[in-house]
PDB file of C-alpha atoms and ligand atoms in Angstrom:
ATOM      1  CA  MET A  17       1.464  24.157  11.160  1.00 44.00           C
ATOM      2  CA  ASN A  18       1.986  27.888  11.553  1.00 44.00           C
ATOM      3  CA  GLY A  19       1.388  29.805  14.786  1.00 44.00           C
ATOM      4  CA  GLU A  20       0.260  33.428  14.633  1.00 59.00           C
ATOM      5  CA  ASN A  21       3.407  34.655  16.352  1.00 68.00           C
ATOM      6  CA  PRO A  22       6.544  32.993  14.928  1.00 64.00           C
ATOM      7  CA  LEU A  23       8.202  33.170  18.342  1.00 76.00           C
ATOM      8  CA  ASN A  24       5.467  31.199  20.127  1.00 84.00           C
ATOM      9  CA  GLN A  25       5.228  28.171  17.885  1.00 90.00           C
ATOM     10  CA  PRO A  26       8.018  26.143  16.294  1.00 93.00           C
ATOM     11  CA  HIS A  27       7.775  25.702  12.521  1.00 92.00           C
ATOM     12  CA  THR A  28       8.736  22.551  10.650  1.00 94.00           C
ATOM     13  CA  SER A  29      10.533  24.666   8.014  1.00 93.00           C
ATOM     14  CA  ARG A  30      12.689  26.421  10.638  1.00 93.00           C
ATOM     15  CA  ILE A  31      13.469  23.195  12.526  1.00 95.00           C
ATOM     16  CA  TYR A  32      14.663  21.686   9.245  1.00 95.00           C
ATOM     17  CA  ASP A  33      16.676  24.841   8.530  1.00 95.00           C
ATOM     18  CA  TYR A  34      18.345  24.380  11.927  1.00 96.00           C
ATOM     19  CA  PHE A  35      19.157  20.726  11.160  1.00 96.00           C
ATOM     20  CA  LEU A  36      20.753  21.826   7.885  1.00 95.00           C
ATOM     21  CA  GLY A  37      22.893  24.409   9.707  1.00 95.00           C
ATOM     22  CA  GLY A  38      20.874  27.432   8.520  1.00 94.00           C
ATOM     23  CA  LYS A  39      20.298  30.664  10.435  1.00 92.00           C
ATOM     24  CA  ASP A  40      16.598  31.184   9.736  1.00 91.00           C
ATOM     25  CA  ASN A  41      15.330  29.724  12.997  1.00 93.00           C
ATOM     26  CA  TYR A  42      14.378  30.982  16.460  1.00 92.00           C
ATOM     27  CA  GLU A  43      14.974  29.805  20.007  1.00 94.00           C
ATOM     28  CA  ILE A  44      11.637  27.988  20.067  1.00 94.00           C
ATOM     29  CA  ASP A  45      12.639  25.997  16.945  1.00 94.00           C
ATOM     30  CA  ARG A  46      16.104  25.187  18.320  1.00 96.00           C
ATOM     31  CA  LYS A  47      14.552  23.962  21.578  1.00 95.00           C
ATOM     32  CA  ALA A  48      12.226  21.613  19.704  1.00 95.00           C
ATOM     33  CA  ALA A  49      15.138  20.544  17.483  1.00 96.00           C
ATOM     34  CA  GLN A  50      17.281  19.679  20.503  1.00 96.00           C
ATOM     35  CA  GLU A  51      14.530  17.428  21.845  1.00 95.00           C
ATOM     36  CA  ILE A  52      14.114  15.773  18.453  1.00 95.00           C
ATOM     37  CA  LEU A  53      17.888  15.217  18.386  1.00 96.00           C
ATOM     38  CA  GLN A  54      17.685  13.389  21.697  1.00 96.00           C
ATOM     39  CA  ALA A  55      15.109  11.017  20.216  1.00 94.00           C
ATOM     40  CA  TRP A  56      16.744  10.733  16.787  1.00 95.00           C
ATOM     41  CA  PRO A  57      20.433  11.602  17.214  1.00 95.00           C
ATOM     42  CA  HIS A  58      21.246  11.317  13.504  1.00 95.00           C
ATOM     43  CA  ILE A  59      18.418  13.474  12.188  1.00 96.00           C
ATOM     44  CA  ARG A  60      20.840  16.178  10.986  1.00 96.00           C
ATOM     45  CA  GLN A  61      22.504  13.557   8.826  1.00 96.00           C
ATOM     46  CA  ALA A  62      19.067  12.411   7.640  1.00 97.00           C
ATOM     47  CA  ALA A  63      18.246  16.008   6.641  1.00 97.00           C
ATOM     48  CA  ARG A  64      21.493  16.299   4.680  1.00 97.00           C
ATOM     49  CA  VAL A  65      20.954  12.934   2.960  1.00 97.00           C
ATOM     50  CA  ASN A  66      17.436  14.059   2.025  1.00 98.00           C
ATOM     51  CA  ARG A  67      18.762  17.338   0.637  1.00 97.00           C
ATOM     52  CA  GLN A  68      21.437  15.486  -1.389  1.00 97.00           C
ATOM     53  CA  PHE A  69      18.684  13.249  -2.796  1.00 98.00           C
ATOM     54  CA  MET A  70      16.927  16.446  -3.941  1.00 98.00           C
ATOM     55  CA  HIS A  71      20.137  17.455  -5.737  1.00 98.00           C
ATOM     56  CA  ARG A  72      20.596  14.067  -7.447  1.00 97.00           C
ATOM     57  CA  SER A  73      16.965  13.542  -8.409  1.00 98.00           C
ATOM     58  CA  THR A  74      16.670  17.077  -9.837  1.00 98.00           C
ATOM     59  CA  ARG A  75      19.821  16.533 -11.878  1.00 98.00           C
ATOM     60  CA  PHE A  76      18.437  13.187 -13.059  1.00 98.00           C
ATOM     61  CA  LEU A  77      15.197  14.820 -14.222  1.00 98.00           C
ATOM     62  CA  ALA A  78      17.028  17.671 -15.968  1.00 98.00           C
ATOM     63  CA  GLU A  79      19.296  15.174 -17.741  1.00 98.00           C
ATOM     64  CA  ALA A  80      16.173  13.207 -18.730  1.00 98.00           C
ATOM     65  CA  GLY A  81      14.940  16.328 -20.538  1.00 97.00           C
ATOM     66  CA  ILE A  82      12.600  17.867 -17.951  1.00 98.00           C
ATOM     67  CA  ARG A  83      12.533  21.649 -18.393  1.00 98.00           C
ATOM     68  CA  GLN A  84       9.771  22.582 -15.920  1.00 98.00           C
ATOM     69  CA  PHE A  85       9.504  21.772 -12.241  1.00 98.00           C
ATOM     70  CA  LEU A  86       6.814  22.014  -9.567  1.00 98.00           C
ATOM     71  CA  ASP A  87       8.423  21.739  -6.115  1.00 98.00           C
ATOM     72  CA  ILE A  88       5.917  21.510  -3.267  1.00 98.00           C
ATOM     73  CA  GLY A  89       7.030  21.930   0.359  1.00 97.00           C
ATOM     74  CA  THR A  90      10.136  23.682  -0.883  1.00 96.00           C
ATOM     75  CA  GLY A  91      11.253  24.952   2.538  1.00 95.00           C
ATOM     76  CA  ILE A  92      13.366  27.929   3.521  1.00 93.00           C
ATOM     77  CA  PRO A  93      15.777  28.574   0.652  1.00 91.00           C
ATOM     78  CA  THR A  94      19.026  26.623   1.090  1.00 90.00           C
ATOM     79  CA  GLU A  95      21.713  26.947  -1.570  1.00 88.00           C
ATOM     80  CA  PRO A  96      21.760  25.323  -3.965  1.00 92.00           C
ATOM     81  CA  ASN A  97      17.995  25.505  -4.419  1.00 92.00           C
ATOM     82  CA  LEU A  98      16.218  23.253  -6.867  1.00 95.00           C
ATOM     83  CA  HIS A  99      16.193  25.814  -9.703  1.00 94.00           C
ATOM     84  CA  GLN A 100      19.943  26.310  -9.375  1.00 92.00           C
ATOM     85  CA  ILE A 101      20.530  22.564  -9.780  1.00 95.00           C
ATOM     86  CA  ALA A 102      18.093  22.236 -12.688  1.00 96.00           C
ATOM     87  CA  GLN A 103      19.460  25.298 -14.485  1.00 94.00           C
ATOM     88  CA  ARG A 104      23.007  23.916 -14.409  1.00 93.00           C
ATOM     89  CA  THR A 105      21.779  21.300 -16.885  1.00 96.00           C
ATOM     90  CA  VAL A 106      18.817  23.151 -18.441  1.00 96.00           C
ATOM     91  CA  PRO A 107      19.638  26.892 -18.286  1.00 94.00           C
ATOM     92  CA  ASP A 108      16.103  27.919 -19.233  1.00 93.00           C
ATOM     93  CA  ALA A 109      14.395  25.563 -16.748  1.00 96.00           C
ATOM     94  CA  ARG A 110      11.240  27.027 -15.211  1.00 95.00           C
ATOM     95  CA  VAL A 111      10.463  26.274 -11.573  1.00 95.00           C
ATOM     96  CA  VAL A 112       7.308  26.834  -9.523  1.00 95.00           C
ATOM     97  CA  TYR A 113       7.887  26.616  -5.782  1.00 95.00           C
ATOM     98  CA  VAL A 114       5.029  26.005  -3.313  1.00 96.00           C
ATOM     99  CA  ASP A 115       4.949  26.078   0.492  1.00 96.00           C
ATOM    100  CA  ASN A 116       2.275  26.869   3.072  1.00 95.00           C
ATOM    101  CA  ASP A 117       4.565  28.514   5.639  1.00 92.00           C
ATOM    102  CA  PRO A 118       4.366  32.345   5.660  1.00 90.00           C
ATOM    103  CA  LEU A 119       8.015  32.410   6.668  1.00 88.00           C
ATOM    104  CA  VAL A 120       9.008  30.585   3.490  1.00 91.00           C
ATOM    105  CA  LEU A 121       6.868  33.058   1.574  1.00 91.00           C
ATOM    106  CA  ALA A 122       8.842  35.954   3.063  1.00 88.00           C
ATOM    107  CA  HIS A 123      12.162  34.400   1.973  1.00 87.00           C
ATOM    108  CA  ALA A 124      10.887  33.137  -1.330  1.00 83.00           C
ATOM    109  CA  ARG A 125      10.086  36.545  -2.721  1.00 73.00           C
ATOM    110  CA  ALA A 126      13.660  37.668  -2.090  1.00 66.00           C
ATOM    111  CA  LEU A 127      15.668  34.569  -2.925  1.00 63.00           C
ATOM    112  CA  MET A 128      13.897  32.436  -5.472  1.00 68.00           C
ATOM    113  CA  THR A 129      13.827  35.106  -8.116  1.00 63.00           C
ATOM    114  CA  MET A 130      17.594  35.720  -7.927  1.00 56.00           C
ATOM    115  CA  ASP A 131      20.235  34.581 -10.429  1.00 56.00           C
ATOM    116  CA  ASN A 132      17.873  32.947 -12.816  1.00 62.00           C
ATOM    117  CA  GLY A 133      19.800  33.426 -16.015  1.00 67.00           C
ATOM    118  CA  ALA A 134      17.667  32.271 -18.913  1.00 79.00           C
ATOM    119  CA  GLY A 135      15.256  30.381 -16.690  1.00 87.00           C
ATOM    120  CA  ALA A 136      12.476  31.571 -14.433  1.00 91.00           C
ATOM    121  CA  THR A 137      11.078  30.799 -11.000  1.00 93.00           C
ATOM    122  CA  THR A 138       7.951  31.770  -9.169  1.00 93.00           C
ATOM    123  CA  TYR A 139       6.385  31.032  -5.812  1.00 93.00           C
ATOM    124  CA  ILE A 140       2.874  30.062  -4.717  1.00 95.00           C
ATOM    125  CA  HIS A 141       1.784  30.281  -1.105  1.00 95.00           C
ATOM    126  CA  GLY A 142      -0.317  27.127  -1.205  1.00 97.00           C
ATOM    127  CA  ASP A 143      -1.165  23.871   0.501  1.00 97.00           C
ATOM    128  CA  VAL A 144      -0.440  20.460  -1.015  1.00 98.00           C
ATOM    129  CA  THR A 145      -3.786  19.221   0.330  1.00 97.00           C
ATOM    130  CA  ASP A 146      -5.511  21.512  -2.185  1.00 98.00           C
ATOM    131  CA  PRO A 147      -3.977  20.439  -5.510  1.00 98.00           C
ATOM    132  CA  ALA A 148      -6.719  22.128  -7.565  1.00 98.00           C
ATOM    133  CA  ALA A 149      -5.853  25.540  -6.083  1.00 98.00           C
ATOM    134  CA  ILE A 150      -2.162  25.051  -6.851  1.00 98.00           C
ATOM    135  CA  LEU A 151      -2.871  23.836 -10.394  1.00 98.00           C
ATOM    136  CA  ARG A 152      -5.070  26.804 -11.247  1.00 98.00           C
ATOM    137  CA  ALA A 153      -2.863  29.434  -9.550  1.00 98.00           C
ATOM    138  CA  PRO A 154      -1.977  32.117 -12.108  1.00 97.00           C
ATOM    139  CA  GLU A 155       1.695  31.901 -11.097  1.00 94.00           C
ATOM    140  CA  LEU A 156       1.682  28.251 -12.194  1.00 97.00           C
ATOM    141  CA  THR A 157      -0.407  28.593 -15.346  1.00 97.00           C
ATOM    142  CA  GLY A 158       1.680  31.623 -16.344  1.00 95.00           C
ATOM    143  CA  LEU A 159       4.999  29.772 -16.072  1.00 95.00           C
ATOM    144  CA  LEU A 160       4.367  26.085 -16.799  1.00 97.00           C
ATOM    145  CA  ASP A 161       2.971  24.545 -19.975  1.00 97.00           C
ATOM    146  CA  LEU A 162       1.019  21.560 -18.679  1.00 98.00           C
ATOM    147  CA  ASN A 163       0.994  20.023 -22.167  1.00 98.00           C
ATOM    148  CA  GLU A 164       4.723  19.414 -21.661  1.00 98.00           C
ATOM    149  CA  PRO A 165       6.268  17.130 -18.994  1.00 98.00           C
ATOM    150  CA  VAL A 166       6.787  18.519 -15.492  1.00 98.00           C
ATOM    151  CA  GLY A 167       8.961  17.247 -12.652  1.00 98.00           C
ATOM    152  CA  LEU A 168       6.733  17.229  -9.564  1.00 98.00           C
ATOM    153  CA  SER A 169       8.680  16.988  -6.314  1.00 98.00           C
ATOM    154  CA  MET A 170       7.392  16.549  -2.783  1.00 98.00           C
ATOM    155  CA  ILE A 171      10.595  16.050  -0.833  1.00 98.00           C
ATOM    156  CA  ALA A 172      10.484  15.858   2.966  1.00 98.00           C
ATOM    157  CA  LEU A 173       6.890  17.098   2.766  1.00 98.00           C
ATOM    158  CA  LEU A 174       4.375  14.279   3.101  1.00 98.00           C
ATOM    159  CA  HIS A 175       5.310  13.309   6.680  1.00 97.00           C
ATOM    160  CA  PHE A 176       3.801  16.696   7.559  1.00 97.00           C
ATOM    161  CA  VAL A 177       0.500  15.729   5.944  1.00 97.00           C
ATOM    162  CA  GLU A 178      -1.333  13.542   8.437  1.00 93.00           C
ATOM    163  CA  SER A 179      -4.959  13.155   7.586  1.00 84.00           C
ATOM    164  CA  ALA A 180      -5.314  13.821   3.867  1.00 86.00           C
ATOM    165  CA  ASP A 181      -5.509  11.014   1.290  1.00 94.00           C
ATOM    166  CA  ILE A 182      -2.030  11.109  -0.241  1.00 97.00           C
ATOM    167  CA  ASN A 183      -2.989   8.781  -3.110  1.00 97.00           C
ATOM    168  CA  LYS A 184      -5.715  11.228  -4.100  1.00 97.00           C
ATOM    169  CA  ILE A 185      -3.411  14.257  -3.828  1.00 98.00           C
ATOM    170  CA  VAL A 186      -0.748  12.582  -5.963  1.00 98.00           C
ATOM    171  CA  SER A 187      -3.207  11.341  -8.598  1.00 97.00           C
ATOM    172  CA  THR A 188      -4.886  14.767  -8.856  1.00 98.00           C
ATOM    173  CA  PHE A 189      -1.531  16.331  -9.668  1.00 98.00           C
ATOM    174  CA  LEU A 190      -0.470  13.557 -12.039  1.00 98.00           C
ATOM    175  CA  ASP A 191      -3.780  13.610 -13.914  1.00 98.00           C
ATOM    176  CA  ALA A 192      -3.103  17.272 -14.706  1.00 98.00           C
ATOM    177  CA  LEU A 193       0.457  16.616 -15.910  1.00 98.00           C
ATOM    178  CA  ALA A 194       1.544  15.477 -19.380  1.00 98.00           C
ATOM    179  CA  PRO A 195       2.895  11.977 -20.101  1.00 98.00           C
ATOM    180  CA  GLY A 196       6.635  11.925 -19.491  1.00 98.00           C
ATOM    181  CA  SER A 197       6.219  13.903 -16.261  1.00 98.00           C
ATOM    182  CA  TYR A 198       7.999  12.651 -13.152  1.00 98.00           C
ATOM    183  CA  LEU A 199       7.016  12.284  -9.491  1.00 98.00           C
ATOM    184  CA  VAL A 200       9.783  12.597  -6.872  1.00 98.00           C
ATOM    185  CA  ILE A 201       9.080  11.848  -3.200  1.00 98.00           C
ATOM    186  CA  CYS A 202      11.082  11.464  -0.009  1.00 98.00           C
ATOM    187  CA  THR A 203       9.326  10.873   3.315  1.00 98.00           C
ATOM    188  CA  ILE A 204       9.923   9.514   6.826  1.00 98.00           C
ATOM    189  CA  THR A 205       9.411   5.862   7.705  1.00 98.00           C
ATOM    190  CA  ALA A 206       9.485   3.944  10.980  1.00 97.00           C
ATOM    191  CA  ASP A 207      10.348   0.698   9.168  1.00 97.00           C
ATOM    192  CA  PHE A 208      14.023   0.718  10.220  1.00 97.00           C
ATOM    193  CA  ALA A 209      13.980   2.267  13.705  1.00 96.00           C
ATOM    194  CA  PRO A 210      10.439   2.283  15.098  1.00 97.00           C
ATOM    195  CA  GLU A 211      11.309   3.454  18.619  1.00 96.00           C
ATOM    196  CA  GLN A 212      13.587   6.284  17.521  1.00 96.00           C
ATOM    197  CA  VAL A 213      11.086   7.596  14.980  1.00 96.00           C
ATOM    198  CA  ALA A 214       8.110   7.259  17.363  1.00 96.00           C
ATOM    199  CA  ALA A 215       9.985   9.269  20.015  1.00 96.00           C
ATOM    200  CA  ALA A 216      10.758  12.033  17.492  1.00 96.00           C
ATOM    201  CA  GLN A 217       7.149  11.933  16.289  1.00 96.00           C
ATOM    202  CA  ASP A 218       6.011  12.546  19.878  1.00 95.00           C
ATOM    203  CA  VAL A 219       8.167  15.668  20.127  1.00 94.00           C
ATOM    204  CA  TYR A 220       6.497  17.096  17.002  1.00 93.00           C
ATOM    205  CA  ARG A 221       2.991  16.173  18.068  1.00 93.00           C
ATOM    206  CA  VAL A 222       3.331  17.565  21.594  1.00 92.00           C
ATOM    207  CA  ARG A 223       4.045  20.881  19.857  1.00 90.00           C
ATOM    208  CA  LYS A 224       0.991  20.494  17.633  1.00 90.00           C
ATOM    209  CA  LEU A 225       3.176  19.846  14.596  1.00 92.00           C
ATOM    210  CA  PRO A 226       2.084  17.086  12.229  1.00 92.00           C
ATOM    211  CA  ALA A 227       4.324  14.012  11.957  1.00 95.00           C
ATOM    212  CA  GLN A 228       3.210  10.945  10.030  1.00 96.00           C
ATOM    213  CA  VAL A 229       5.367   7.935   9.184  1.00 97.00           C
ATOM    214  CA  ARG A 230       4.748   5.680   6.177  1.00 97.00           C
ATOM    215  CA  THR A 231       5.609   2.092   5.300  1.00 98.00           C
ATOM    216  CA  HIS A 232       7.356   0.876   2.163  1.00 98.00           C
ATOM    217  CA  GLU A 233       3.997  -0.409   0.924  1.00 98.00           C
ATOM    218  CA  GLU A 234       2.296   2.968   1.419  1.00 97.00           C
ATOM    219  CA  VAL A 235       5.038   4.904  -0.361  1.00 98.00           C
ATOM    220  CA  THR A 236       5.025   2.361  -3.205  1.00 98.00           C
ATOM    221  CA  SER A 237       1.256   2.815  -3.591  1.00 97.00           C
ATOM    222  CA  TRP A 238       1.745   6.537  -4.331  1.00 98.00           C
ATOM    223  CA  PHE A 239       3.653   5.534  -7.485  1.00 98.00           C
ATOM    224  CA  ALA A 240       0.867   3.284  -8.833  1.00 97.00           C
ATOM    225  CA  GLY A 241       0.607   3.560 -12.628  1.00 97.00           C
ATOM    226  CA  LEU A 242       4.065   5.139 -12.947  1.00 98.00           C
ATOM    227  CA  GLU A 243       7.251   3.614 -14.327  1.00 98.00           C
ATOM    228  CA  LEU A 244       9.400   3.417 -11.210  1.00 98.00           C
ATOM    229  CA  VAL A 245      12.979   4.522 -11.856  1.00 97.00           C
ATOM    230  CA  GLU A 246      15.609   2.055 -10.568  1.00 95.00           C
ATOM    231  CA  PRO A 247      16.384   1.226  -7.770  1.00 95.00           C
ATOM    232  CA  GLY A 248      12.725   1.779  -6.786  1.00 97.00           C
ATOM    233  CA  ILE A 249      11.548   2.825  -3.325  1.00 98.00           C
ATOM    234  CA  VAL A 250      14.676   2.898  -1.170  1.00 97.00           C
ATOM    235  CA  PRO A 251      16.310   5.024   1.534  1.00 96.00           C
ATOM    236  CA  PRO A 252      17.565   8.212  -0.167  1.00 97.00           C
ATOM    237  CA  HIS A 253      21.294   7.459   0.240  1.00 95.00           C
ATOM    238  CA  ARG A 254      20.650   4.330  -1.869  1.00 94.00           C
ATOM    239  CA  TRP A 255      19.158   6.294  -4.796  1.00 96.00           C
ATOM    240  CA  GLY A 256      21.083   7.618  -7.770  1.00 91.00           C
ATOM    241  CA  LEU A 257      24.654   7.253  -6.636  1.00 82.00           C
ATOM    242  CA  GLU A 258      26.900   6.676  -9.608  1.00 68.00           C
ATOM    243  CA  GLN A 259      29.291   4.339  -7.872  1.00 62.00           C
ATOM    244  CA  THR A 260      28.261   1.351  -5.867  1.00 63.00           C
ATOM    245  CA  THR A 261      28.503   2.521  -2.303  1.00 72.00           C
ATOM    246  CA  GLU A 262      28.043   0.101   0.543  1.00 79.00           C
ATOM    247  CA  PHE A 263      25.825   1.236   3.400  1.00 85.00           C
ATOM    248  CA  ALA A 264      25.399  -0.680   6.637  1.00 85.00           C
ATOM    249  CA  PRO A 265      21.781  -1.414   7.601  1.00 85.00           C
ATOM    250  CA  SER A 266      22.387   0.835  10.615  1.00 91.00           C
ATOM    251  CA  PHE A 267      22.698   3.776   8.205  1.00 94.00           C
ATOM    252  CA  ASP A 268      19.155   3.085   6.939  1.00 95.00           C
ATOM    253  CA  ALA A 269      18.000   3.451  10.554  1.00 96.00           C
ATOM    254  CA  LYS A 270      19.889   6.732  10.941  1.00 96.00           C
ATOM    255  CA  VAL A 271      18.207   8.183   7.855  1.00 97.00           C
ATOM    256  CA  SER A 272      14.782   6.498   8.302  1.00 98.00           C
ATOM    257  CA  CYS A 273      13.303   7.790   5.035  1.00 98.00           C
ATOM    258  CA  TYR A 274      12.079   6.299   1.771  1.00 98.00           C
ATOM    259  CA  CYS A 275      12.384   8.010  -1.567  1.00 98.00           C
ATOM    260  CA  GLY A 276      11.302   7.218  -5.098  1.00 98.00           C
ATOM    261  CA  VAL A 277      11.162   8.621  -8.623  1.00 98.00           C
ATOM    262  CA  GLY A 278       8.495   7.568 -11.116  1.00 98.00           C
ATOM    263  CA  ARG A 279       7.638   8.544 -14.700  1.00 98.00           C
ATOM    264  CA  LYS A 280       4.144   8.964 -16.061  1.00 98.00           C
ATOM    265  CA  PRO A 281       3.952   6.693 -19.098  1.00 97.00           C
ATOM    266  CA  ALA A 282       2.825   7.803 -22.538  1.00 89.00           C
TER     267      ALA A 282
HETATM  268  C1  SAM B   2      11.453  19.729   5.757  1.00 86.89           C
HETATM  269  S1  SAM B   2      11.004  21.005   4.670  1.00 86.89           S
HETATM  270  C2  SAM B   2      11.519  20.325   3.116  1.00 86.89           C
HETATM  271  C3  SAM B   2      12.287  21.293   2.256  1.00 86.89           C
HETATM  272  C4  SAM B   2      12.782  20.729   0.926  1.00 86.89           C
HETATM  273  N1  SAM B   2      11.718  20.125   0.149  1.00 86.89           N
HETATM  274  C5  SAM B   2      13.876  19.722   1.141  1.00 86.89           C
HETATM  275  O1  SAM B   2      13.590  18.519   1.075  1.00 86.89           O
HETATM  276  O2  SAM B   2      15.017  20.089   1.390  1.00 86.89           O
HETATM  277  C6  SAM B   2       9.219  20.744   4.569  1.00 86.89           C
HETATM  278  C7  SAM B   2       8.448  21.945   4.058  1.00 86.89           C
HETATM  279  O3  SAM B   2       7.093  21.520   3.788  1.00 86.89           O
HETATM  280  C8  SAM B   2       6.238  22.602   4.123  1.00 86.89           C
HETATM  281  N2  SAM B   2       4.891  22.080   4.315  1.00 86.89           N
HETATM  282  C9  SAM B   2       4.412  21.367   5.358  1.00 86.89           C
HETATM  283  N3  SAM B   2       3.115  21.080   5.178  1.00 86.89           N
HETATM  284  C10 SAM B   2       2.765  21.610   3.972  1.00 86.89           C
HETATM  285  C11 SAM B   2       1.563  21.619   3.228  1.00 86.89           C
HETATM  286  N4  SAM B   2       0.459  21.037   3.710  1.00 86.89           N
HETATM  287  N5  SAM B   2       1.544  22.244   2.030  1.00 86.89           N
HETATM  288  C12 SAM B   2       2.672  22.850   1.553  1.00 86.89           C
HETATM  289  N6  SAM B   2       3.848  22.861   2.224  1.00 86.89           N
HETATM  290  C13 SAM B   2       3.894  22.255   3.414  1.00 86.89           C
HETATM  291  C14 SAM B   2       6.858  23.189   5.382  1.00 86.89           C
HETATM  292  O4  SAM B   2       6.428  24.512   5.583  1.00 86.89           O
HETATM  293  C15 SAM B   2       8.342  23.089   5.067  1.00 86.89           C
HETATM  294  O5  SAM B   2       8.826  24.272   4.493  1.00 86.89           O
END
């Protein structure tokens, strides 16, 4: 949700930037963030775990041979950005970034076109609730070949989409993508710590910011028809770690997110 004057209305992108230790946030965002921290004291850690999941899942896709990426709800640039991770493995990887926050747009023009080496990035100011507009945007059709697999990521995005039919959004994108494409999602759940998450949700909603939690069953339903990559729908710190790391159940509550990676079959 974007207010006319950036100083009058907190933005989800800037609150997240604050949680990650960034500098692209204003007093109004920090005030909201402090209240969210009171409700959910470990949300900074949750943001970092989410961001590390983005790193691991992008690397996984690149190692699986994905050369083109569509990252929706990309956020204020935070190094390393998705294209930097992908291009470490696939130097000529092409990345289309999408966000609906004008502030991200302002940063994207400057940052996402830097240091691309053999690859390429572009940015669409667009809304995930209008997949058709994103899919026909000239920036996308000019950079991605939709006859070849694409890695579609919606990481820390869908809890900001309250009323739209997520199954329909996801299937519209996947129908347009070639077999072998991947879907990557991470989103907030109240399954582990209902009171903590509900209190944080209230802070967002009081400020007219969307905040929707999802169950394991709901997140699983978004991957219908896909081959779910092991270990399935799990909290993000439990996905893609090379060594077996033990996490206490209390850590699941601190992070309070589910993630998943699925492949569109041939
Ligand atoms: C928490 S940030 C996530 C950044 C990045 N994906 C990550 O996980 O590190 C969420 C981003 O989603 C964007 N967003 C929220 N609603 C959106 C929508 N309907 N369409 C596109 N982007 C949206 C926000 O502007 C924000 O930049």
